[in-house]
Structure formats: structure tokens, C-alpha cells
Amino acid sequence: MHGTIESAATLDALRARATSLPLEQFDPGDPELFRTDTFWPYFDRLRREDPVHYCKNSMFGPYWSVTRYNDIMEIETNHSVFSSASSLGGITIRDIDPDLRRESFISMDPPRHAAQRKTVAPMFTPTHLDNLALNIRKRSAECLDNLPRGEMFDWVDRVSIELTTQMLAVLFDFPWEDRRKLTRWSDIATTIPGPDGLVATEDERQAELTECAAYFSRLWKERIAQPPKSDLLSMMAHGTATRDMDAKNFLGNLILLIVGGNDTTRNTMSGSLLALSQHPEQYRKLRQNPDLLDSFVPEVIRWQTPLAHMRRTALSDFEFRGKQIKKGDKVVMWYVSGNRDEAAIEKPYDFIIDRARPRTHLSFGFGIHRCVGLRLAELQLRIIWEEILKRFDHIDVVGEPKRVYSSFVKGLEELPVKIAA
Ligand code: HEM
């Protein structure tokens, strides 16, 4: 059952299986390994013994796993062989039903990719971000000032979801009172339907995404009728590469921006508090010297790796590290593994908030698709931690976190915390 929290003995047994299981039976993309946080030793063994690994059978069909840091960078930069195209299945281990595929620039190859990316890039320039920072700080302060003292609450819901949703509402100039719809649509876009999922069936999932499309179509029409403004919707409605997008492409890009800006930052906000609570000596260091936020923020993004992987599809046969990848094969680049590769990162299993080179990580990807929103993500995390450190001496994690059932979005569903009265 996805909802249960296992005993320590069960979790140890799951981790121990990584040592005894034959490599050909490895299926590191199994979401259950992520929900139970037991996937680490599987990737450790793959990096050591079979860094480019083929899984014949899984709930997502057959796939290759690329697990070493430098190998991931090589696949990321070889666009002529490794495609992101949605028509081939897109960028996640799970193929989307061909009838339901929506295009967005994350799942496009050159040259179309560059033209659409360029349209939203002005949103993320330093000058534009400076303007956004004031708004983000004001809202973060309000959110933190309203937190309960001396009683348990869920950090994910009260802080991580609320603040990332507010940021998105500002980015899209989305109706404020409806902003939690953005959270819901983001969750729906990435959920796996099933008895324990957010929706039971793919039909239900599609119905909600259609509602999302209808809502945004209304906003889109409003923006077209208005002079260009600096929100993302207006930029797309007036941009030369995006204004004539068909409905599928329009919804695809919207969902990309909603999911891109929502799940990832949300889960890093939750992961940052959990990481500090698991490493009290680092929490002390940060409280004593808030200037360390400069390196703390990228370190926590590495530590959390909020997107565990991105996927590509081979456009031709290709021999890689002695393995024969065939045209049409699915190739999964496990950032979560590359970020613990000791050949690239010193002491990768240590959480060190004053690392010498904290930006050596793969959490934002690499190459032409490298996250376009990364400065915004870092900015938001920085602001929230500046405001937290000003207000609270300590925030205690007081229960087990509940993790997301997904091997794509690596995150927390619940994190019970308490702030001293
Ligand atoms: C691309 C991670 C925050 C929007 C990506 C990619 C990764 C990533 C791994 C690369 C995809 C690939 O190579 O196929 C993250 C993480 C974030 C974050 C870890 C936070 C900690 C954001 C934010 C936004 C955003 C705040 C916008 C509001 C995008 C977009 C792309 C992208 C639009 C597609 C870029 C392209 O294809 O050229 N992100 N992201 N992301 N991200 Fe982020």
C-alpha cells in the first residue's frame, strides 16, 4: 500500500536486497523504491558494477539507466542521437499515451526547442527577478508570520506548497483566490493514476487537465486582447514563436511551466528543512553565519534532487560504454545517482552547506534543456531561508516524512514540524 509507513526492519531488508539481487533483475525506476527511500544502494551498485544498465521488464517497459555523473552529461549533450521529443515518448520514464501527448519545449529537439525557450527566457533575467524578489519576500514573510507556534503542523502544506503556488500565481498573473488550482493541476500532471493515487483512472486525470486547459484558454484570450505585459501567459500569447501554438502545444507549455516551477521548488523547500534537521551541526553553522546561504541553496538542491531523472529516446543505434543501445530505446539519466557519484563530487553522501563547489550537481540537468527557471528557484529558496533565519531559532521535525510515490518527482507529501511557542 502506498500510504503505509514501514518499520525500520522492513526498510533495511529492502535496502539489503540491492546487494543480493542479480543485476539483471534491477529495476531502479520502481516508484516503490522512491516512496520508501530505499533506492540509494541500488544506484550505488549500478555505478560500481553496471553503470549503463538495461532493465528488460518494468511497469514502464524496458529502459536503460545511465547512473554516472560524466556519462549523464555525455547523453545530455548528444542531441543528434538522444531525443527529448514528445512524439517518441517525451522526457520521463513513463510513456504517455500517444493520443494524449502534448508538446512543450522541454520535449522538443533543436531547432524548435530554442525558439520557444527564448520566448519565456526574459522572465528569468536578473533584472526581472530583482523585481519579483520584492513580491516573493513580502509573501514569504506573511506566510511565515502566520505559522502556528507550539503545535504540530504540516510544513509541506503550510509553507512549501503555499509559497511555490503564490510564486506561480505571480509569474502567470493568475487569479489569486484560485491559486491552489495550480497546485492541483501540477500534482495531477505528474501523478500515476491508481487506487492510492490522486485520481483512480487516466480518464479522471485527463478530465482535470482539460479543465486546466479551459481555464487557461480563457486567460489566454484575455491576454491576447490586452497590450503585452510581463507575465508568462502574456509573453507566450504575444511571442512570435508561441502565439500561434495549437491547443496541445499551448497546454503542454503551460503544464511544463506549472510543474517546472511548482513540484521542484516545493520539494526543495521541504527537503531543505528535513536535511537541516537530519544534520543539526549544519543547521547550527547556518544560524551562526547566514552568509552561508550562498552555498547552502545549491547544496540543498543537489541533496534533494527534486527531479530524480530525465529520459531520452535513441534516434539511432549507438554504442555507449560497451553497451549497444538500439534505435527507439528509452534511456533514463538518473540525476539522483549522478549527484552521489564520488568520481565527480567529493563526499557526495555528506550534506555540507559550505562546500567548495556547490554548483557541481545535475539537479537542473545539463546542456540545451538545462533548467530555464534555475535562478528563480535559487532566489526563492534563498529568500525563504533568509526570512526563516530572521524569525525562528529552530524548527523541529517531529514525525516521519511521507514521500511521493514516483521515480520522477522526488519529494515529500507531508513533513510534520513544530516551532517552539
Ligand atoms: C528544465 C529541474 C525550477 C522551469 C529543467 C530540467 C531540470 C529541471 C532537470 C532539465 C530538463 C531536461 O534536461 O530535459 C528543476 C529544479 C528546480 C526547477 C531541480 C528547482 C529546484 C524551475 C522553475 C521553473 C522551471 C522555478 C519556472 C517557473 C523549467 C522549464 C524547463 C526546465 C521551462 C525546460 C527548459 C528547456 O527545455 O529548455 N528543470 N527546475 N524550473 N525547468 Fe526547471
Coordinates of C-alpha atoms and ligand atoms in Angstrom, one line a residue:
M1 CA 0.0 0.0 0.0
H2 CA 1.4 3.4 -0.9
G3 CA 0.1 5.1 2.2
T4 CA 1.8 2.9 4.8
I5 CA 5.0 3.7 6.7
E6 CA 7.2 0.6 7.0
S7 CA 9.2 -0.4 10.1
A8 CA 12.9 0.2 10.2
A9 CA 13.5 -3.6 9.8
T10 CA 11.4 -3.7 6.6
L11 CA 13.3 -0.8 5.1
D12 CA 16.6 -2.4 6.0
A13 CA 15.5 -5.6 4.2
L14 CA 14.5 -3.6 1.1
R15 CA 18.0 -1.9 1.1
A16 CA 19.8 -5.2 1.6
R17 CA 18.1 -6.7 -1.4
A18 CA 20.3 -4.3 -3.5
T19 CA 23.3 -6.4 -2.6
S20 CA 21.9 -9.9 -3.2
L21 CA 19.6 -9.3 -6.2
P22 CA 21.2 -10.2 -9.6
L23 CA 21.9 -7.1 -11.6
E24 CA 19.6 -8.2 -14.5
Q25 CA 16.7 -8.1 -12.1
F26 CA 17.4 -4.4 -11.1
D27 CA 14.5 -2.0 -11.8
P28 CA 15.7 1.2 -10.2
G29 CA 12.7 3.1 -11.7
D30 CA 10.2 1.3 -9.4
P31 CA 8.3 4.1 -7.7
E32 CA 8.1 2.0 -4.6
L33 CA 11.8 2.3 -4.0
F34 CA 11.4 6.1 -4.0
R35 CA 8.4 6.1 -1.7
T36 CA 10.3 4.1 0.8
D37 CA 13.6 6.0 0.2
T38 CA 15.4 2.7 -0.3
F39 CA 16.8 3.2 -3.9
W40 CA 20.2 4.5 -2.9
P41 CA 22.1 1.2 -2.6
Y42 CA 20.7 0.1 -6.0
F43 CA 22.3 3.1 -7.7
D44 CA 25.5 2.7 -5.7
R45 CA 25.8 -0.8 -7.0
L46 CA 24.9 0.2 -10.6
R47 CA 27.5 3.0 -10.6
R48 CA 30.1 0.5 -9.4
E49 CA 29.2 -2.6 -11.4
D50 CA 27.0 -1.8 -14.3
P51 CA 26.9 2.0 -14.9
V52 CA 24.9 1.7 -18.1
H53 CA 22.3 -0.9 -17.2
Y54 CA 19.4 -2.4 -19.1
C55 CA 16.1 -3.3 -17.4
K56 CA 14.1 -5.7 -19.6
N57 CA 10.8 -5.6 -17.6
S58 CA 9.3 -2.9 -15.6
M59 CA 5.9 -1.2 -15.2
F60 CA 7.3 1.3 -17.7
G61 CA 8.6 -1.2 -20.2
P62 CA 12.3 -1.8 -20.9
Y63 CA 14.7 1.0 -20.3
W64 CA 18.4 1.9 -20.0
S65 CA 19.7 3.5 -16.8
V66 CA 22.7 5.9 -17.0
T67 CA 24.0 6.4 -13.5
R68 CA 27.4 8.1 -13.5
Y69 CA 27.8 11.9 -13.5
N70 CA 30.0 12.2 -16.6
D71 CA 28.0 9.7 -18.6
I72 CA 24.8 11.6 -17.9
M73 CA 26.5 14.8 -19.2
E74 CA 27.5 13.0 -22.3
I75 CA 24.0 11.8 -23.1
E76 CA 22.6 15.2 -22.3
T77 CA 24.8 16.9 -24.9
N78 CA 24.3 14.4 -27.7
H79 CA 21.1 15.7 -29.1
S80 CA 21.6 14.2 -32.5
V81 CA 21.3 10.7 -31.0
F82 CA 19.3 11.2 -27.8
S83 CA 16.0 13.0 -28.4
S84 CA 13.6 14.6 -25.9
A85 CA 10.7 14.6 -28.5
S86 CA 7.2 14.0 -27.1
S87 CA 6.3 12.1 -30.3
L88 CA 8.8 9.4 -29.1
G89 CA 7.5 9.3 -25.5
G90 CA 9.0 12.5 -24.0
I91 CA 11.2 13.1 -21.0
T92 CA 10.0 10.8 -18.3
I93 CA 10.4 7.0 -17.8
R94 CA 6.7 6.7 -18.2
D95 CA 5.5 6.9 -21.8
I96 CA 2.4 9.0 -22.4
D97 CA -0.4 7.5 -24.4
P98 CA 0.2 8.8 -28.0
D99 CA -3.3 10.2 -28.2
L100 CA -2.7 12.3 -25.1
R101 CA 0.7 13.7 -25.9
R102 CA 1.0 17.4 -25.5
E103 CA 4.0 19.2 -26.8
S104 CA 6.1 21.6 -24.7
F105 CA 9.6 22.9 -25.4
I106 CA 11.1 20.6 -22.8
S107 CA 10.1 17.7 -25.0
M108 CA 11.3 19.3 -28.3
D109 CA 14.6 18.9 -30.1
P110 CA 16.6 21.6 -31.9
P111 CA 15.7 23.9 -33.7
R112 CA 12.1 24.3 -32.5
H113 CA 13.2 24.0 -28.9
A114 CA 15.4 27.1 -28.9
A115 CA 12.7 29.4 -30.4
Q116 CA 10.1 28.5 -27.8
R117 CA 12.5 28.6 -24.9
K118 CA 13.6 32.1 -26.0
T119 CA 10.1 33.4 -25.6
V120 CA 9.9 32.7 -21.8
A121 CA 13.6 33.4 -21.1
P122 CA 13.1 37.1 -20.3
M123 CA 11.0 36.1 -17.3
F124 CA 14.2 34.7 -15.7
T125 CA 16.7 37.5 -16.4
P126 CA 18.4 39.0 -13.3
T127 CA 16.6 42.4 -13.7
H128 CA 13.2 40.8 -13.9
L129 CA 14.0 38.5 -11.0
D130 CA 15.0 41.5 -8.9
N131 CA 11.5 42.9 -9.4
L132 CA 10.0 39.6 -8.5
A133 CA 12.2 39.3 -5.3
L134 CA 10.3 42.1 -3.5
N135 CA 7.0 40.4 -4.1
I136 CA 8.3 37.0 -3.1
R137 CA 9.9 38.3 0.1
K138 CA 6.7 40.1 1.2
R139 CA 4.6 37.0 0.7
S140 CA 7.1 34.7 2.3
A141 CA 7.2 37.0 5.4
E142 CA 3.4 36.9 5.6
C143 CA 3.3 33.1 5.3
L144 CA 5.9 32.6 8.0
D145 CA 4.3 35.2 10.4
N146 CA 1.1 33.2 10.3
L147 CA 2.5 29.9 11.2
P148 CA 1.3 28.3 14.5
R149 CA 3.6 28.2 17.5
G150 CA 3.8 25.3 19.9
E151 CA 1.7 23.0 17.9
M152 CA 2.4 20.5 15.2
F153 CA 1.6 21.4 11.5
D154 CA 2.5 20.1 8.0
W155 CA 5.4 22.1 6.6
V156 CA 4.6 20.8 3.1
D157 CA 1.1 22.2 3.0
R158 CA 1.5 25.4 5.1
V159 CA 4.8 26.6 3.7
S160 CA 6.3 24.7 0.7
I161 CA 3.0 24.4 -1.3
E162 CA 1.7 27.7 -0.3
L163 CA 4.8 29.7 -1.2
T164 CA 5.5 28.0 -4.5
T165 CA 1.9 28.3 -5.5
Q166 CA 2.0 32.0 -4.7
M167 CA 5.2 32.4 -6.8
L168 CA 3.5 30.7 -9.8
A169 CA 0.4 32.9 -9.4
V170 CA 2.6 35.9 -9.6
L171 CA 4.5 34.5 -12.6
F172 CA 1.3 33.9 -14.5
D173 CA -0.7 36.8 -13.1
F174 CA -3.2 34.1 -12.2
P175 CA -6.4 34.9 -10.2
W176 CA -5.2 34.9 -6.6
E177 CA -8.2 33.3 -5.0
D178 CA -7.9 30.3 -7.4
R179 CA -4.2 29.8 -7.0
R180 CA -4.5 26.3 -5.3
K181 CA -5.8 25.1 -8.6
L182 CA -2.3 25.5 -9.9
T183 CA -1.1 23.1 -7.2
R184 CA -3.7 20.6 -8.0
W185 CA -3.0 20.7 -11.8
S186 CA 0.7 20.3 -11.2
D187 CA 0.1 17.3 -9.0
I188 CA -2.4 15.8 -11.5
A189 CA 0.0 16.3 -14.4
T190 CA 2.7 14.1 -12.7
T191 CA 0.6 11.6 -10.8
I192 CA 0.3 7.9 -11.7
P193 CA -3.4 7.0 -11.6
G194 CA -4.3 4.2 -9.3
P195 CA -6.1 3.2 -6.1
D196 CA -3.8 5.1 -3.9
G197 CA -3.1 7.9 -6.4
L198 CA -4.7 11.4 -6.6
V199 CA -7.1 10.0 -9.2
A200 CA -8.1 6.5 -9.8
T201 CA -8.0 6.4 -13.6
E202 CA -6.3 8.0 -16.6
D203 CA -9.7 9.3 -17.7
E204 CA -10.2 11.2 -14.5
R205 CA -6.7 12.6 -14.9
Q206 CA -7.4 13.8 -18.4
A207 CA -10.7 15.4 -17.3
E208 CA -8.9 17.6 -14.8
L209 CA -6.2 18.5 -17.3
T210 CA -9.0 19.5 -19.7
E211 CA -10.4 21.8 -17.0
C212 CA -6.9 23.3 -16.7
A213 CA -6.8 23.9 -20.4
A214 CA -10.2 25.5 -20.5
Y215 CA -9.3 27.8 -17.6
F216 CA -6.0 28.9 -19.2
S217 CA -7.7 29.3 -22.6
R218 CA -9.9 32.0 -21.0
L219 CA -6.9 33.8 -19.5
W220 CA -5.0 33.4 -22.9
K221 CA -7.8 35.1 -24.7
E222 CA -7.8 38.0 -22.2
R223 CA -4.1 38.4 -22.6
I224 CA -4.3 38.5 -26.4
A225 CA -6.9 41.3 -26.1
Q226 CA -4.6 43.3 -23.8
P227 CA -1.3 45.0 -24.6
P228 CA 1.8 42.8 -23.9
K229 CA 2.6 42.6 -20.1
S230 CA 5.5 40.9 -18.2
D231 CA 3.7 37.8 -17.0
L232 CA 4.4 34.4 -18.6
L233 CA 1.0 34.0 -20.2
S234 CA 1.2 37.4 -21.9
M235 CA 4.7 36.6 -23.0
M236 CA 3.5 33.4 -24.7
A237 CA 0.4 35.0 -26.1
H238 CA 2.4 37.7 -27.8
G239 CA 5.7 35.9 -28.5
T240 CA 6.3 35.3 -32.2
A241 CA 7.4 31.6 -31.7
T242 CA 4.5 30.8 -29.4
R243 CA 1.4 33.0 -30.3
D244 CA 0.2 30.6 -33.0
M245 CA 0.7 27.4 -30.9
D246 CA -2.0 24.8 -31.3
A247 CA -4.1 23.7 -28.3
K248 CA -1.9 20.7 -27.5
N249 CA 1.3 22.8 -27.6
F250 CA -0.3 25.5 -25.5
L251 CA -1.4 23.2 -22.8
G252 CA 2.0 21.4 -22.9
N253 CA 3.9 24.6 -22.3
L254 CA 1.6 25.7 -19.6
I255 CA 1.9 22.4 -17.7
L256 CA 5.7 22.5 -18.2
L257 CA 5.8 25.9 -16.5
I258 CA 3.4 24.9 -13.8
V259 CA 5.1 21.6 -13.0
G260 CA 8.6 23.0 -13.6
G261 CA 8.0 25.8 -11.1
N262 CA 5.9 24.0 -8.6
D263 CA 6.9 20.5 -7.6
T264 CA 10.6 21.1 -7.9
T265 CA 10.9 24.2 -5.7
R266 CA 8.2 22.9 -3.3
N267 CA 10.1 19.7 -2.7
T268 CA 13.4 21.5 -2.2
M269 CA 11.8 23.7 0.4
S270 CA 10.6 20.6 2.2
G271 CA 13.8 18.8 1.6
S272 CA 15.9 21.7 3.0
L273 CA 14.2 21.6 6.3
L274 CA 14.5 17.8 6.5
A275 CA 18.2 17.9 5.6
L276 CA 18.9 20.5 8.3
S277 CA 17.0 18.6 10.9
Q278 CA 19.0 15.4 10.0
H279 CA 22.3 17.4 10.2
P280 CA 21.9 19.6 13.3
E281 CA 25.6 20.7 13.2
Q282 CA 25.0 22.2 9.7
Y283 CA 21.8 23.9 11.0
R284 CA 23.9 25.4 13.8
K285 CA 26.5 26.6 11.3
L286 CA 23.8 28.3 9.1
R287 CA 22.2 30.0 12.1
Q288 CA 25.6 31.3 13.2
N289 CA 26.5 32.5 9.7
P290 CA 23.5 33.3 7.4
D291 CA 26.0 34.3 4.6
L292 CA 26.4 30.6 4.0
L293 CA 23.0 30.7 2.3
D294 CA 25.0 31.3 -0.9
S295 CA 26.3 27.7 -0.9
F296 CA 23.6 26.2 1.2
V297 CA 21.0 26.7 -1.5
P298 CA 22.8 24.9 -4.3
E299 CA 23.9 22.2 -1.9
V300 CA 20.3 21.5 -0.8
I301 CA 19.2 21.4 -4.4
R302 CA 21.9 18.7 -5.0
W303 CA 20.9 16.9 -1.8
Q304 CA 17.2 16.8 -2.7
T305 CA 17.5 16.3 -6.5
P306 CA 13.8 17.1 -6.8
L307 CA 13.6 15.5 -10.3
A308 CA 15.2 12.1 -10.0
H309 CA 15.6 11.6 -13.7
M310 CA 15.1 12.8 -17.2
R311 CA 14.6 10.5 -20.1
R312 CA 15.7 10.5 -23.8
T313 CA 14.9 8.2 -26.7
A314 CA 17.7 6.9 -29.1
L315 CA 17.2 8.1 -32.7
S316 CA 19.8 5.6 -34.0
D317 CA 21.8 2.6 -32.8
F318 CA 24.6 3.8 -30.5
E319 CA 27.3 2.0 -28.7
F320 CA 27.9 3.6 -25.2
R321 CA 30.4 2.3 -22.6
G322 CA 30.4 -1.1 -24.3
K323 CA 26.6 -1.4 -24.4
Q324 CA 24.6 -1.5 -27.6
I325 CA 21.7 1.0 -27.3
K326 CA 19.2 0.4 -30.1
K327 CA 17.2 2.9 -32.1
G328 CA 14.0 3.6 -30.2
D329 CA 15.3 2.5 -26.8
K330 CA 14.4 4.6 -23.7
V331 CA 17.4 6.0 -21.9
V332 CA 17.0 7.3 -18.4
M333 CA 19.6 9.6 -16.9
W334 CA 19.4 9.3 -13.2
Y335 CA 20.4 12.7 -11.7
V336 CA 19.8 11.3 -8.3
S337 CA 22.6 8.8 -8.9
G338 CA 25.0 11.3 -10.6
N339 CA 24.6 13.6 -7.6
R340 CA 26.0 10.9 -5.4
D341 CA 28.9 9.9 -7.7
E342 CA 32.1 10.2 -5.8
A343 CA 34.1 10.3 -9.0
A344 CA 32.6 13.8 -9.6
I345 CA 31.6 15.1 -6.1
E346 CA 33.7 14.9 -3.0
K347 CA 32.0 13.1 -0.1
P348 CA 28.7 13.1 -2.0
Y349 CA 26.8 11.4 0.8
D350 CA 27.7 14.2 3.2
F351 CA 25.5 17.3 3.5
I352 CA 27.9 20.2 3.6
I353 CA 26.4 23.7 3.5
D354 CA 29.8 25.3 2.8
R355 CA 31.1 23.1 0.1
A356 CA 33.8 24.5 -2.1
R357 CA 32.0 23.9 -5.4
P358 CA 28.3 23.5 -4.5
R359 CA 27.1 24.1 -8.1
T360 CA 28.7 20.8 -9.2
H361 CA 25.4 18.9 -9.4
L362 CA 23.0 17.7 -12.0
S363 CA 19.7 18.6 -10.4
F364 CA 19.0 21.3 -13.1
G365 CA 20.1 19.0 -16.0
F366 CA 22.8 19.9 -18.4
G367 CA 23.0 21.2 -22.0
I368 CA 20.4 22.9 -24.1
H369 CA 17.5 21.9 -21.8
R370 CA 19.2 23.0 -18.6
C371 CA 16.5 24.4 -16.3
V372 CA 15.4 27.9 -17.6
G373 CA 14.0 28.7 -14.1
L374 CA 17.0 27.8 -12.0
R375 CA 17.8 31.4 -10.9
L376 CA 14.2 31.9 -9.8
A377 CA 14.3 28.6 -7.9
E378 CA 17.5 29.6 -6.1
L379 CA 16.2 33.1 -5.4
Q380 CA 13.0 31.8 -3.8
L381 CA 14.9 29.3 -1.6
R382 CA 17.3 32.0 -0.6
I383 CA 14.6 34.4 0.4
I384 CA 12.6 31.9 2.4
W385 CA 15.6 30.8 4.4
E386 CA 16.7 34.4 5.0
E387 CA 13.2 35.1 6.4
I388 CA 13.1 31.9 8.4
L389 CA 16.5 32.6 10.0
K390 CA 15.4 36.1 11.0
R391 CA 12.3 34.7 12.8
F392 CA 12.8 31.3 14.2
D393 CA 15.7 29.9 16.2
H394 CA 14.8 26.4 15.4
I395 CA 12.1 24.4 13.6
D396 CA 11.8 20.8 14.8
V397 CA 10.7 17.9 12.5
V398 CA 8.5 15.9 14.8
G399 CA 7.4 12.9 12.7
E400 CA 8.3 10.7 9.8
P401 CA 8.1 12.4 6.4
K402 CA 5.7 10.9 3.8
R403 CA 7.4 10.5 0.4
V404 CA 5.9 10.8 -3.0
Y405 CA 5.2 7.5 -4.9
S406 CA 7.2 8.5 -8.1
S407 CA 10.6 7.9 -9.5
F408 CA 10.4 11.2 -11.4
V409 CA 9.3 13.8 -8.9
K410 CA 11.4 13.0 -5.8
G411 CA 9.6 14.8 -3.0
L412 CA 7.7 14.9 0.3
E413 CA 4.0 14.7 0.7
E414 CA 4.0 15.5 4.4
L415 CA 6.5 16.8 6.9
P416 CA 5.2 17.2 10.4
V417 CA 7.0 20.1 12.3
K418 CA 6.7 22.2 15.4
I419 CA 8.0 25.7 16.1
A420 CA 8.6 26.5 19.8
A421 CA 5.9 28.6 21.4
Ligands
HEM1 C1 14.0 22.3 -17.2 C2 14.9 20.9 -12.7 C3 12.8 25.0 -11.0 C4 11.0 25.7 -15.5 C5 14.5 21.6 -16.2 C6 15.4 20.4 -16.2 C7 15.6 20.0 -15.0 C8 14.9 21.0 -14.1 C9 16.3 18.8 -14.5 C10 16.0 19.8 -17.5 C11 15.2 19.0 -18.3 C12 15.9 18.2 -19.4 O1 17.1 18.2 -19.4 O2 15.2 17.5 -20.1 C13 14.5 22.0 -11.9 C14 14.7 22.0 -10.4 C15 14.1 23.2 -10.0 C16 13.5 23.8 -11.1 C17 15.5 21.0 -9.7 C18 14.0 23.7 -8.6 C19 14.8 23.4 -7.6 C20 12.1 25.6 -12.1 C21 11.3 26.8 -12.1 C22 10.8 26.9 -13.3 C23 11.3 25.9 -14.1 C24 11.1 27.6 -10.8 C25 9.9 28.0 -13.8 C26 8.9 28.6 -13.2 C27 11.7 24.8 -16.3 C28 11.5 24.8 -17.7 C29 12.4 23.8 -18.3 C30 13.1 23.3 -17.1 C31 10.5 25.7 -18.5 C32 12.6 23.4 -19.7 C33 13.8 24.0 -20.3 C34 14.1 23.5 -21.7 O3 13.7 22.5 -22.1 O4 14.9 24.3 -22.4 N1 14.3 21.9 -14.8 N2 13.7 23.0 -12.2 N3 12.1 25.1 -13.4 N4 12.6 23.9 -16.0 FE1 13.3 23.6 -14.1

